[in-house]
C-alpha positions as protocol buffer text, in pm:
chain_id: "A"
residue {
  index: 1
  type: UNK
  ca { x: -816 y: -1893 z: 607 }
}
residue {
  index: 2
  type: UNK
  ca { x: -709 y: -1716 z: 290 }
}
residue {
  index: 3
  type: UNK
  ca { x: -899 y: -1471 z: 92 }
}
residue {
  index: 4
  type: UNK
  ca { x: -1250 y: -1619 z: -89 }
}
residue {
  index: 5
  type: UNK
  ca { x: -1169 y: -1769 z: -401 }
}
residue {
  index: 6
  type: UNK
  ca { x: -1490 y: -1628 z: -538 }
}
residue {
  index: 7
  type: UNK
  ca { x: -1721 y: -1358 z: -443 }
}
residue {
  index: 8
  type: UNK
  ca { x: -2096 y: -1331 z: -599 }
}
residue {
  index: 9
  type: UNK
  ca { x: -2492 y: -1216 z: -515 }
}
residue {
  index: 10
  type: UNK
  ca { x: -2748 y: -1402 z: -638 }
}
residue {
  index: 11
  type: UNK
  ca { x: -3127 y: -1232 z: -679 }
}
residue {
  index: 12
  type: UNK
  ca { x: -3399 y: -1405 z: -470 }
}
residue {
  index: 13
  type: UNK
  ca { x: -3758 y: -1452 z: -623 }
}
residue {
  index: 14
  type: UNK
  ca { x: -3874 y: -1133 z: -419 }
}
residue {
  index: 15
  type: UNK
  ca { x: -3558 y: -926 z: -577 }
}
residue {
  index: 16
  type: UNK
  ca { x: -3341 y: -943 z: -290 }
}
residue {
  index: 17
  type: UNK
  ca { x: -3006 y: -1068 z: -300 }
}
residue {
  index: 18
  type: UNK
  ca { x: -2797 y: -1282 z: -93 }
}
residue {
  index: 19
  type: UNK
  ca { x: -2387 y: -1188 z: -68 }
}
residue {
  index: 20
  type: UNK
  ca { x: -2154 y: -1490 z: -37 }
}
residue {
  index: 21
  type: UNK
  ca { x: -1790 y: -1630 z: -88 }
}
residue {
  index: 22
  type: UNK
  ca { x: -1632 y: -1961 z: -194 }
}
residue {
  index: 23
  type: UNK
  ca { x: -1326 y: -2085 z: -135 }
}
residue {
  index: 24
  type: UNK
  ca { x: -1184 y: -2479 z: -290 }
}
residue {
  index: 25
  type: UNK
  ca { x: -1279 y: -2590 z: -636 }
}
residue {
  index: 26
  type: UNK
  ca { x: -1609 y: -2468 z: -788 }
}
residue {
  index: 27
  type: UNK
  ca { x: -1645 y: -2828 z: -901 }
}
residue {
  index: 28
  type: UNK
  ca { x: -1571 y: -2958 z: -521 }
}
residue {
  index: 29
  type: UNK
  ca { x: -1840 y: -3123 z: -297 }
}
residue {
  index: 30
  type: UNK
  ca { x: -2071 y: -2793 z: -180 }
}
residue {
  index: 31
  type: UNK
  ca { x: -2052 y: -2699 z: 166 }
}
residue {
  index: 32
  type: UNK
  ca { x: -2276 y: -2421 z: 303 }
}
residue {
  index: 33
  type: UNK
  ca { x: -2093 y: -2250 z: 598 }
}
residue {
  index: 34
  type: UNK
  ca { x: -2374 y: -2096 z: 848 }
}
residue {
  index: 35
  type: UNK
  ca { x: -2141 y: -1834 z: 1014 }
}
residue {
  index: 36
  type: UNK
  ca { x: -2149 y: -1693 z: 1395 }
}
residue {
  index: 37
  type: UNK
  ca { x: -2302 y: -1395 z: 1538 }
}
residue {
  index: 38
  type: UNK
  ca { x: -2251 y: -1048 z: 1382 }
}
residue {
  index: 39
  type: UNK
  ca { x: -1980 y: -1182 z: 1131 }
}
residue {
  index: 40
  type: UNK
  ca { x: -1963 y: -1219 z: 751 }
}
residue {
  index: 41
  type: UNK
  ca { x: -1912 y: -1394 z: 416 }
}
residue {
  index: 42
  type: UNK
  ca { x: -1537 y: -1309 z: 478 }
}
residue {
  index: 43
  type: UNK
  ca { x: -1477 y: -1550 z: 749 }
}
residue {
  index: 44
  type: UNK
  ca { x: -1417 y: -1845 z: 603 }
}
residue {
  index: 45
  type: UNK
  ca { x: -1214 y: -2184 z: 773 }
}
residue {
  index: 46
  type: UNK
  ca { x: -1030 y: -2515 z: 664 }
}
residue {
  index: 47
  type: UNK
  ca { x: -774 y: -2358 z: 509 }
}
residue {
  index: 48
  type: UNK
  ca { x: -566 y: -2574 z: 272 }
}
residue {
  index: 49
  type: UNK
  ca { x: -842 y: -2832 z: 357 }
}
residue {
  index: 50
  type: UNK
  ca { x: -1095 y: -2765 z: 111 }
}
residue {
  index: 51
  type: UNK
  ca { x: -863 y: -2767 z: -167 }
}
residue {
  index: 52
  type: UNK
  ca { x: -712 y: -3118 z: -99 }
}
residue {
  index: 53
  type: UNK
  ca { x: -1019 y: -3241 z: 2 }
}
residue {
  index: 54
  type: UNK
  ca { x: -1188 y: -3160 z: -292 }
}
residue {
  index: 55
  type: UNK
  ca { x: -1389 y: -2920 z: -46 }
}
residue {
  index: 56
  type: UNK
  ca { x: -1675 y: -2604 z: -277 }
}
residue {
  index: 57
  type: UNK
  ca { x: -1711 y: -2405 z: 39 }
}
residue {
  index: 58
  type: UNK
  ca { x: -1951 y: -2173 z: 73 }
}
residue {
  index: 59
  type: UNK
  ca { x: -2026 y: -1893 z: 300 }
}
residue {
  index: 60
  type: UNK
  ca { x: -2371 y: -1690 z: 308 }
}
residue {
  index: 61
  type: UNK
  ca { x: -2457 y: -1352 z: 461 }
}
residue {
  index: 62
  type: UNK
  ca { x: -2800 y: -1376 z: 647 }
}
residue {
  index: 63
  type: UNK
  ca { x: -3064 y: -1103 z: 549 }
}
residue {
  index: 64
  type: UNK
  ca { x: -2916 y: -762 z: 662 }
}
residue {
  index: 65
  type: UNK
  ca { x: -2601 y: -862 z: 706 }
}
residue {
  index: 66
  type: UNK
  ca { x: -2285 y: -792 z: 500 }
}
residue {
  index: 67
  type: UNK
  ca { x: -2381 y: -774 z: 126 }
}
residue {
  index: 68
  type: UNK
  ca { x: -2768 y: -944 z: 179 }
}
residue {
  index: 69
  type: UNK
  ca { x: -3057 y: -775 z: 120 }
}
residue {
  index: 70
  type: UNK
  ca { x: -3255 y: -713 z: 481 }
}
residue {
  index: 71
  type: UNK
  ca { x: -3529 y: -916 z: 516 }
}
residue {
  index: 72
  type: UNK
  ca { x: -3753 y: -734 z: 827 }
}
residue {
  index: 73
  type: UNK
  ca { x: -3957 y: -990 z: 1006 }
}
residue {
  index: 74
  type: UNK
  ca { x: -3754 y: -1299 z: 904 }
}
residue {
  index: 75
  type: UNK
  ca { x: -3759 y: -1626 z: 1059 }
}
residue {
  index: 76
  type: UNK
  ca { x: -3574 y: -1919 z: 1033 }
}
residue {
  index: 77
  type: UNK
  ca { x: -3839 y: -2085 z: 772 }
}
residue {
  index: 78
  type: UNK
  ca { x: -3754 y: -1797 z: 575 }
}
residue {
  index: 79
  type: UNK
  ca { x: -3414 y: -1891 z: 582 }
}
residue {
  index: 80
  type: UNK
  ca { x: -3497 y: -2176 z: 413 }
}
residue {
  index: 81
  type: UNK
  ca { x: -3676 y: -2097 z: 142 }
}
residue {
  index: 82
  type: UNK
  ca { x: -3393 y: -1853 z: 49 }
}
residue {
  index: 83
  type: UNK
  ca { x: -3179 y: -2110 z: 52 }
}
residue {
  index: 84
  type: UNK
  ca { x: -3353 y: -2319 z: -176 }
}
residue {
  index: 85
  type: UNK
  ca { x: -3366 y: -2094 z: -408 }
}
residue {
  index: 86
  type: UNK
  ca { x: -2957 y: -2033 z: -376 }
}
residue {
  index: 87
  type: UNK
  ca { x: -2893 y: -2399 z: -428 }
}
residue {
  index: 88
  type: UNK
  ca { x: -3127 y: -2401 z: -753 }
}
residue {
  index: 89
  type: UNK
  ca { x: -2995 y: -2077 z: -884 }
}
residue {
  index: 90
  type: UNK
  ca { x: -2635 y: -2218 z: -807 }
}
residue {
  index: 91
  type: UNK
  ca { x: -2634 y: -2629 z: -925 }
}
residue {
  index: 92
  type: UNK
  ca { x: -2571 y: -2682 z: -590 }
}
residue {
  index: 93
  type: UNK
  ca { x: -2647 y: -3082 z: -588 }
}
residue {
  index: 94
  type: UNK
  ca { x: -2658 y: -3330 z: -238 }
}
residue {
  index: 95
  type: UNK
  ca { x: -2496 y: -2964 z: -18 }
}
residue {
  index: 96
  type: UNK
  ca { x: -2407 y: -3023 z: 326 }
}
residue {
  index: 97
  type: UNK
  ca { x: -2405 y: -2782 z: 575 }
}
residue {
  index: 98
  type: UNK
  ca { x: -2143 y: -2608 z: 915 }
}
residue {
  index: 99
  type: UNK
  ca { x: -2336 y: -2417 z: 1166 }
}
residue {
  index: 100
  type: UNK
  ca { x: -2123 y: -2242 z: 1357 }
}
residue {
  index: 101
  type: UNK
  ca { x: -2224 y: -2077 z: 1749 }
}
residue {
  index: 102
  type: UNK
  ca { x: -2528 y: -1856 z: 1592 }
}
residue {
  index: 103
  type: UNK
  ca { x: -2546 y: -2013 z: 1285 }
}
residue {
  index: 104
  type: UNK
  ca { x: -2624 y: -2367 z: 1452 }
}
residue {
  index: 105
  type: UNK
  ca { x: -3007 y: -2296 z: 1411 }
}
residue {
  index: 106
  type: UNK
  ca { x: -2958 y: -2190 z: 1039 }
}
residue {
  index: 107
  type: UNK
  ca { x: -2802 y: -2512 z: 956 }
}
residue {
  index: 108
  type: UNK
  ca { x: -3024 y: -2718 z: 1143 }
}
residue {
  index: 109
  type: UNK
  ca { x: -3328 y: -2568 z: 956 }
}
residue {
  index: 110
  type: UNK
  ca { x: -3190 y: -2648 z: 643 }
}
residue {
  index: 111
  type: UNK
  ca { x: -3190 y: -3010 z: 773 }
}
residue {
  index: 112
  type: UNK
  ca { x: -3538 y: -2994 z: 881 }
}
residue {
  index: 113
  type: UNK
  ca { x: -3663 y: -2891 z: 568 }
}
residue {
  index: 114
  type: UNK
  ca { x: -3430 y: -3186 z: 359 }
}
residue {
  index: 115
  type: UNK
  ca { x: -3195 y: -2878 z: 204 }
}
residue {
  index: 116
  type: UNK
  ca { x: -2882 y: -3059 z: 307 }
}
residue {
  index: 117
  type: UNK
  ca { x: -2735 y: -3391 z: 316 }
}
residue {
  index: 118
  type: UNK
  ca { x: -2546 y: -3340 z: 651 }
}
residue {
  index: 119
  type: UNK
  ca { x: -2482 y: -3111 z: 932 }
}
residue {
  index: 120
  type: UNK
  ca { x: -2162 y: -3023 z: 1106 }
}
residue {
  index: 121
  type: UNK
  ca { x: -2325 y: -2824 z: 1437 }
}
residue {
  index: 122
  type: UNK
  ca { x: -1971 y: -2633 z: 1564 }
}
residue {
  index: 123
  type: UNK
  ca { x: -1961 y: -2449 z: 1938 }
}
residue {
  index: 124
  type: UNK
  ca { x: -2353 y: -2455 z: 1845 }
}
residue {
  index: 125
  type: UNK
  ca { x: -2614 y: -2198 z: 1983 }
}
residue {
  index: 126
  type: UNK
  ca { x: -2832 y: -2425 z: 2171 }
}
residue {
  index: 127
  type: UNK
  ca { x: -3251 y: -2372 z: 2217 }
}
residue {
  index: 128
  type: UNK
  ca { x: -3195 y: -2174 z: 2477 }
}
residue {
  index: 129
  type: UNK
  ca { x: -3555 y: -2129 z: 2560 }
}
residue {
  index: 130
  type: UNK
  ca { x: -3640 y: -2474 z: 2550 }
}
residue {
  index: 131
  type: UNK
  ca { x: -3779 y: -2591 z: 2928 }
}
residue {
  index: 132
  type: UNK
  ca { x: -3435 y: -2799 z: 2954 }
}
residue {
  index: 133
  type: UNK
  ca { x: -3250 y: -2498 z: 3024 }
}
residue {
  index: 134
  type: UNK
  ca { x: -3489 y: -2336 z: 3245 }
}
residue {
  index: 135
  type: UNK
  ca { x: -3246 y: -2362 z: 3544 }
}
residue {
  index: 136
  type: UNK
  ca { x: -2931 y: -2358 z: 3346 }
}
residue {
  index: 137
  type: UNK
  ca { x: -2874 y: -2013 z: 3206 }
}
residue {
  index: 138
  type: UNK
  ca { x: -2647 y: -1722 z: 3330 }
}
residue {
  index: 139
  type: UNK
  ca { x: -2860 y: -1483 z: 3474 }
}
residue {
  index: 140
  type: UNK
  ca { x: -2796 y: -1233 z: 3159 }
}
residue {
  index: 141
  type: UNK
  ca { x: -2878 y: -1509 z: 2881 }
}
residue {
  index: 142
  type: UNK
  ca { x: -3178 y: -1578 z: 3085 }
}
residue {
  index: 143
  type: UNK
  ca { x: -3269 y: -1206 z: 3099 }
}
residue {
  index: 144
  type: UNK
  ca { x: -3230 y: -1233 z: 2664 }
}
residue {
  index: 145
  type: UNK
  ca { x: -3400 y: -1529 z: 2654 }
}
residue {
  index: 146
  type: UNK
  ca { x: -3715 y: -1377 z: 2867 }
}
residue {
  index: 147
  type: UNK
  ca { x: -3702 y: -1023 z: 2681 }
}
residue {
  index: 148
  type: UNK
  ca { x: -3762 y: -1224 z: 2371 }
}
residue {
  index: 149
  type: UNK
  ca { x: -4036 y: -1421 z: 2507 }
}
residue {
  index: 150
  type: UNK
  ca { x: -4261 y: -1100 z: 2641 }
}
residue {
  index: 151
  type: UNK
  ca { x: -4180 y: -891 z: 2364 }
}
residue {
  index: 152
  type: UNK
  ca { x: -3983 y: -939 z: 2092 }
}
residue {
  index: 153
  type: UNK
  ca { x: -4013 y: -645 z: 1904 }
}
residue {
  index: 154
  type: UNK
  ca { x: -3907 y: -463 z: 2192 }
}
residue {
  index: 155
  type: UNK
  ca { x: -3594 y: -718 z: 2284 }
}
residue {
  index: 156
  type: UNK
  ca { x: -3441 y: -664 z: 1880 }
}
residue {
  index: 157
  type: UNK
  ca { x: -3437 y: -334 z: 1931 }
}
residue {
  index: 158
  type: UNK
  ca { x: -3270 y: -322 z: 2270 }
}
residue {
  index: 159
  type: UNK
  ca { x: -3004 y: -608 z: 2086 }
}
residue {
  index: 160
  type: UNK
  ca { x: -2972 y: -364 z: 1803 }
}
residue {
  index: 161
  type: UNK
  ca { x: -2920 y: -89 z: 2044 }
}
residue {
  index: 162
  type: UNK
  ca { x: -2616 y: -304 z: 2163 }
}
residue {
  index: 163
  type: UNK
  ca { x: -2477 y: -420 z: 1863 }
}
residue {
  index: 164
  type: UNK
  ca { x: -2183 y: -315 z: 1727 }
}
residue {
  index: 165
  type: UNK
  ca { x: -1869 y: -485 z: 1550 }
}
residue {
  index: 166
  type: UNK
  ca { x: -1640 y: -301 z: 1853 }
}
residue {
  index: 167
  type: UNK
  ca { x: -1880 y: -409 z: 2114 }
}
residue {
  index: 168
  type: UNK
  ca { x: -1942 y: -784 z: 1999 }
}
residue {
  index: 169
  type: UNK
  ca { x: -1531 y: -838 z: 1969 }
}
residue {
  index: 170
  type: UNK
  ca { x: -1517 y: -671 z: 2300 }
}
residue {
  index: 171
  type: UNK
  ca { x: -1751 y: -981 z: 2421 }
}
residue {
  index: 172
  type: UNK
  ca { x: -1641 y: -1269 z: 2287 }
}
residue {
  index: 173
  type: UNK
  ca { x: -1241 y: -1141 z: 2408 }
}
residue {
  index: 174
  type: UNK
  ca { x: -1395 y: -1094 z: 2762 }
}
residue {
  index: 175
  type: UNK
  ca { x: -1568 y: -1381 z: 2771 }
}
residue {
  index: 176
  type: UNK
  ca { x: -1356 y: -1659 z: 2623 }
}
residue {
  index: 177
  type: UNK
  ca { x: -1105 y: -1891 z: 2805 }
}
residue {
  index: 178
  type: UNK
  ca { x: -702 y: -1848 z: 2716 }
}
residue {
  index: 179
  type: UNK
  ca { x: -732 y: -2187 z: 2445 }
}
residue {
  index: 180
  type: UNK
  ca { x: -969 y: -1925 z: 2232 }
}
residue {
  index: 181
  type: UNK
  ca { x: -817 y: -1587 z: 2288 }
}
residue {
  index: 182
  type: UNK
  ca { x: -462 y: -1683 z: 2140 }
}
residue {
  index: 183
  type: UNK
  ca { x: -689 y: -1795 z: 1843 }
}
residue {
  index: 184
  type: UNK
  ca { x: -864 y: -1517 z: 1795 }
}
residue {
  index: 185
  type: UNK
  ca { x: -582 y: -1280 z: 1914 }
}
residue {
  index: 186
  type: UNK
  ca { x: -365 y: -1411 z: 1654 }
}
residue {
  index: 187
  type: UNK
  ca { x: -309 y: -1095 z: 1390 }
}
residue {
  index: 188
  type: UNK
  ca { x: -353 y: -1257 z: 1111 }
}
residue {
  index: 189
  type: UNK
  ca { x: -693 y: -1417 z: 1220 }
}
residue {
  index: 190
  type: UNK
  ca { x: -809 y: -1106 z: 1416 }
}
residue {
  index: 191
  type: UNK
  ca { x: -763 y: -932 z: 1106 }
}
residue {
  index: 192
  type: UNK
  ca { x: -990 y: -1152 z: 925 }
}
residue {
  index: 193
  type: UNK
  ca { x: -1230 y: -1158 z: 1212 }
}
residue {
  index: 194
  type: UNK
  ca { x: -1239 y: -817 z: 1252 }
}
residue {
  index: 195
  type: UNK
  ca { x: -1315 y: -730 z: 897 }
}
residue {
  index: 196
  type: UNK
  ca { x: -1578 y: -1005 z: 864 }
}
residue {
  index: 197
  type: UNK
  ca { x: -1764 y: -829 z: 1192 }
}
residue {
  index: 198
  type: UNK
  ca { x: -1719 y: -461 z: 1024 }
}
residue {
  index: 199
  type: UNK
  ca { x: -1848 y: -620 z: 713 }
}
residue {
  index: 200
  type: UNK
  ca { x: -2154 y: -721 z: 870 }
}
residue {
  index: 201
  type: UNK
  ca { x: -2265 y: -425 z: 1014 }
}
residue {
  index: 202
  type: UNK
  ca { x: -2200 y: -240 z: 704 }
}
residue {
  index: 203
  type: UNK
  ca { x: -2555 y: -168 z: 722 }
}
residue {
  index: 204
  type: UNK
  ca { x: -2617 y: -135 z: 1048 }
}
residue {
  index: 205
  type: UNK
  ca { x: -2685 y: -382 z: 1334 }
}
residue {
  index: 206
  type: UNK
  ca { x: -3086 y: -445 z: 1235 }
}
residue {
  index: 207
  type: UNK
  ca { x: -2945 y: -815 z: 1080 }
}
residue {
  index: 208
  type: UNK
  ca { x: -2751 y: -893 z: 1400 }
}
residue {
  index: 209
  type: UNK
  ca { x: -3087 y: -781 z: 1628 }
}
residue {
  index: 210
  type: UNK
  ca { x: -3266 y: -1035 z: 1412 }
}
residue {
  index: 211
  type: UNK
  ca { x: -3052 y: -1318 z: 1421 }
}
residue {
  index: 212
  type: UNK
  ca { x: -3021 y: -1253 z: 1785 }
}
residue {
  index: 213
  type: UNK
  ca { x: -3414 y: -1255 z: 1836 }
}
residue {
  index: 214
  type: UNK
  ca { x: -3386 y: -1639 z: 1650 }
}
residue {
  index: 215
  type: UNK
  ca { x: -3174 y: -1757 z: 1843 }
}
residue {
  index: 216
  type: UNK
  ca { x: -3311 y: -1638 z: 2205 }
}
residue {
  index: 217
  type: UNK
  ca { x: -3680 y: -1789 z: 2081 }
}
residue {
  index: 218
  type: UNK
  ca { x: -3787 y: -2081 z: 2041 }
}
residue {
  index: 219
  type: UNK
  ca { x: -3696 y: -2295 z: 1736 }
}
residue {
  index: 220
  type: UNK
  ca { x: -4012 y: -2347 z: 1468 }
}
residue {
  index: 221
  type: UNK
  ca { x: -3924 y: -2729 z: 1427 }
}
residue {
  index: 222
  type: UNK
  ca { x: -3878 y: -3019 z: 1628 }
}
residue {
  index: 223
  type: UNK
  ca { x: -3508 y: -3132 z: 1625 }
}
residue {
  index: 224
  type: UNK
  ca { x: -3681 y: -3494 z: 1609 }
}
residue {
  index: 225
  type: UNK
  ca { x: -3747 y: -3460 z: 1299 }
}
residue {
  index: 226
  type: UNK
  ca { x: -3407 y: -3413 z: 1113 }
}
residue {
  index: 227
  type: UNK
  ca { x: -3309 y: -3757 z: 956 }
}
residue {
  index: 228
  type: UNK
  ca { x: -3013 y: -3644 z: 802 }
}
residue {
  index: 229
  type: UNK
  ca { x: -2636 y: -3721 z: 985 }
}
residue {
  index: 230
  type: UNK
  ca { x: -2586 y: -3395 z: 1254 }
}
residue {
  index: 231
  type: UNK
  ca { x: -2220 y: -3394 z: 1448 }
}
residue {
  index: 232
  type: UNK
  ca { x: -2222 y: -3205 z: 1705 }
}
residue {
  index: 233
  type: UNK
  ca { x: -1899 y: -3045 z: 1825 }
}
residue {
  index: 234
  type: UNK
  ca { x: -1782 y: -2874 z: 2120 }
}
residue {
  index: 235
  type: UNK
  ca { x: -1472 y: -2811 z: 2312 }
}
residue {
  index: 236
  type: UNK
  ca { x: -1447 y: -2895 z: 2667 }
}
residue {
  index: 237
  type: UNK
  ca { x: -1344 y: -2577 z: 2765 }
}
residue {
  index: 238
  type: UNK
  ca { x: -1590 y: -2415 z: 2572 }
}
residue {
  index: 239
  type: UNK
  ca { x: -1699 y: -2082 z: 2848 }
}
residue {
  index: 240
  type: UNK
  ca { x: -1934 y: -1895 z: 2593 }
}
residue {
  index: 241
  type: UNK
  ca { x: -2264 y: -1830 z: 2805 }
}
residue {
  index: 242
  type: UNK
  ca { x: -2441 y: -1879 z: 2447 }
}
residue {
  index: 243
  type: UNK
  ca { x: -2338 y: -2187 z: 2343 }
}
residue {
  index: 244
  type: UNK
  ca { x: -2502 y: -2486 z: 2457 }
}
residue {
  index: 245
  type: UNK
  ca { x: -2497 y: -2504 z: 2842 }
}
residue {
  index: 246
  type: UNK
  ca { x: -2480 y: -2857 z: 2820 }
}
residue {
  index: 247
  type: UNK
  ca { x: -2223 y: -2876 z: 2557 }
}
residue {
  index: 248
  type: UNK
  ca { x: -2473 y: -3026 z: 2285 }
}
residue {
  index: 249
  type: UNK
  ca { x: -2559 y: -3340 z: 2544 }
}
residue {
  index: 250
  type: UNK
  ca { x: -2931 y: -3264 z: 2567 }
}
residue {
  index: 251
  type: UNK
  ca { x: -2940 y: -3169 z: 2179 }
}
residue {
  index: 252
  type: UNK
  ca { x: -2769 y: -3508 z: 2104 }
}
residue {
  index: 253
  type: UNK
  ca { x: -3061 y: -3723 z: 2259 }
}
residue {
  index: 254
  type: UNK
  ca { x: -3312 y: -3471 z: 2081 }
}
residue {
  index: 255
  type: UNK
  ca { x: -3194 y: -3551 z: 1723 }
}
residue {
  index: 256
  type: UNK
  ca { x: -3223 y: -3902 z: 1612 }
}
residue {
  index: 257
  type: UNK
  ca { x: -2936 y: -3887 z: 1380 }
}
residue {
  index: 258
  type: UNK
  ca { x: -2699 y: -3681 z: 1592 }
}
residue {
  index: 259
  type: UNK
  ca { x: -2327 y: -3808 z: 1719 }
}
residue {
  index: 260
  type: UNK
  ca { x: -2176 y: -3617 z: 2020 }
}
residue {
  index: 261
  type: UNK
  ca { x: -1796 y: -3504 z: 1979 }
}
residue {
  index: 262
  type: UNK
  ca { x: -1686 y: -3355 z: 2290 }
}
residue {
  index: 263
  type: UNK
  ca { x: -1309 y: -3250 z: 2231 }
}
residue {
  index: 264
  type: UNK
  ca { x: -1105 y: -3225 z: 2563 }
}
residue {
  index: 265
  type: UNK
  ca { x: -843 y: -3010 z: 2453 }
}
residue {
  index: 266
  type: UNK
  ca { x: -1040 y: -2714 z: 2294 }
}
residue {
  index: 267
  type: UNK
  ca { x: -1288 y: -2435 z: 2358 }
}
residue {
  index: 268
  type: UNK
  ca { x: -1517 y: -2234 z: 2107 }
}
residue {
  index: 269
  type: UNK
  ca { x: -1258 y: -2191 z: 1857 }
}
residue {
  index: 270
  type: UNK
  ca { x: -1283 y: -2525 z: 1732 }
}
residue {
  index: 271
  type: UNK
  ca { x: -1397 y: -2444 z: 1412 }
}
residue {
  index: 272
  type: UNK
  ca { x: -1069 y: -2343 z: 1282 }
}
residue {
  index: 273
  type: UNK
  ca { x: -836 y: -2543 z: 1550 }
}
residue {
  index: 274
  type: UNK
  ca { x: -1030 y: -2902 z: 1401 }
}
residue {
  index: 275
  type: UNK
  ca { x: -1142 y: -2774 z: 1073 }
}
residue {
  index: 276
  type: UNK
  ca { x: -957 y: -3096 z: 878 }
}
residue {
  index: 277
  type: UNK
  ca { x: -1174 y: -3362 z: 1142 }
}
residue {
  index: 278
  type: UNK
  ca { x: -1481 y: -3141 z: 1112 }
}
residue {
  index: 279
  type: UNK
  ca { x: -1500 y: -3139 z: 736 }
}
residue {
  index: 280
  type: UNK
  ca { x: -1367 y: -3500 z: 652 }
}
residue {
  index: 281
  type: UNK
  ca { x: -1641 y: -3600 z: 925 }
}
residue {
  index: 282
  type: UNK
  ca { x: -1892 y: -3402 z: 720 }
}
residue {
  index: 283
  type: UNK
  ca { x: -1815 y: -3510 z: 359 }
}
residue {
  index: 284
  type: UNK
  ca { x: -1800 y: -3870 z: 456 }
}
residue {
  index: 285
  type: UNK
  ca { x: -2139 y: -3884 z: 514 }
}
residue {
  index: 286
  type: UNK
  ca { x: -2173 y: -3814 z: 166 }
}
residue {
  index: 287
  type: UNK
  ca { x: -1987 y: -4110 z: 33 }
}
């Protein structure tokens, strides 16, 4: 992925400001790209994509991350109301919307609350602490997913105690299969990886803690009631012990709306290894 075409803040109703990046023609179908853990505005994907496909893609920093304002206390409701107010302040008409790993329950709140038009769920951050997975978890994701539960004041500050731009790439290297390493390993895509992480925690890792505490608890909304198209995508050899554990099958039956695309060849890094199915998938729900 090149470098954003455009870079901007916009000022929330409560004077903070959200940071984020564009990339494809500013008069191009909108696209709101929910990024992973502990990365950035800066990471975009699709490449030449959005630009033939007539793609407006747009990447947002969360509250505390990268350029955004912190927002202490925020859930993912919140989330949504900033949002809204981005798309207003911005023309952005009929958006649709990528979660990617963390980002999956961003995106999907959008959807709840009728913000987007579609949803592209990518190597997806499942509920974790939903009773489905009660028996399902590595023993450390279980061990986050309980912290959160008895005390999550106490659990973001142990994750912010943690989190670090070295220590998180350390992670997902360490704990990702061959297919995703000689993505991520790549220099020119470590390079932009890297700088999207040190990006967002440019001001420390209080935003990371917080998305982290989101995505460990349980979700504010029923994924029953989205009524909008949701893909789900996952690659088979997906080994991230916070992605779904079920690859998105449980999820699937959840939504109403929801299609399944379980890709045999790939693991987490699907995102940029299928960006071209992904977004034509996406935007043709809008046609």
């Amino acid at each position: 992925m090149g470098e954003p075409a455009r870079l901007g803040l916009t000022r929330l109703l409560d004077g903070r400001v959200l940071g984020w990046a564009e990339w494809g023609p500013v008069d191009g179908a909108p696209v709101l790209l929910c990024p992973g853990a502990a990365t950035s505005r800066w990471l975009g994907f699709g490449g030449g994509v959005v630009d033939s496909a007539g793609i407006r893609l747009i990447s947002v920093d969360r509250p505390g991350l990268g350029a955004s304002d912190p927002a202490p206390g925020r859930t993912l409701s919140s989330w949504a109301a900033d949002i809204r107010h981005l798309f207003q302040e911005r023309s952005l008409r009929a958006p649709s919307a990528v979660g990617f790993s963390q980002g999956a329950p961003f995106a999907l709140a959008l959807a709840v609350d009728g913000l987007v038009n579609a949803v592209a769920v990518v190597s997806g951050s499942d509920e974790l602490a939903h009773a489905r997975f009660a028996h399902s978890l590595p023993p450390q994701v279980r061990d986050m997913v309980d912290a959160v539960a008895a005390d999550p004041d106490a659990a973001e500050a142990s994750f912010a105690g943690f989190g670090s731009a070295d220590a998180l790439w350390d992670l997902i290297i360490t704990t990702s299969p061959e297919a995703d390493r000689a993505v991520y390993t790549d220099p020119v895509f470590q390079h932009a990886f890297r700088r999207a992480m040190d990006e967002a925690f440019s001001q420390g890792p209080a935003g990371y803690a917080r998305d982290t505490v989101l995505a460990m608890g349980r979700w504010p909304f029923d994924p029953a009631d989205i009524t909008v198209p949701v893909d789900l995508w996952y690659g088979q050899q997906d080994t991230s012990p916070v992605h779904s554990p079920d690859r998105g099958e449980s999820l699937t039956r959840m939504i109403p709306t929801a299609t399944r695309h379980l890709v045999p060849t790939t693991a987490g890094s699907l995102l940029w290894t299928h960006a071209e199915a992904i977004l034509h998938t996406l935007t043709a729900h809008a046609r």
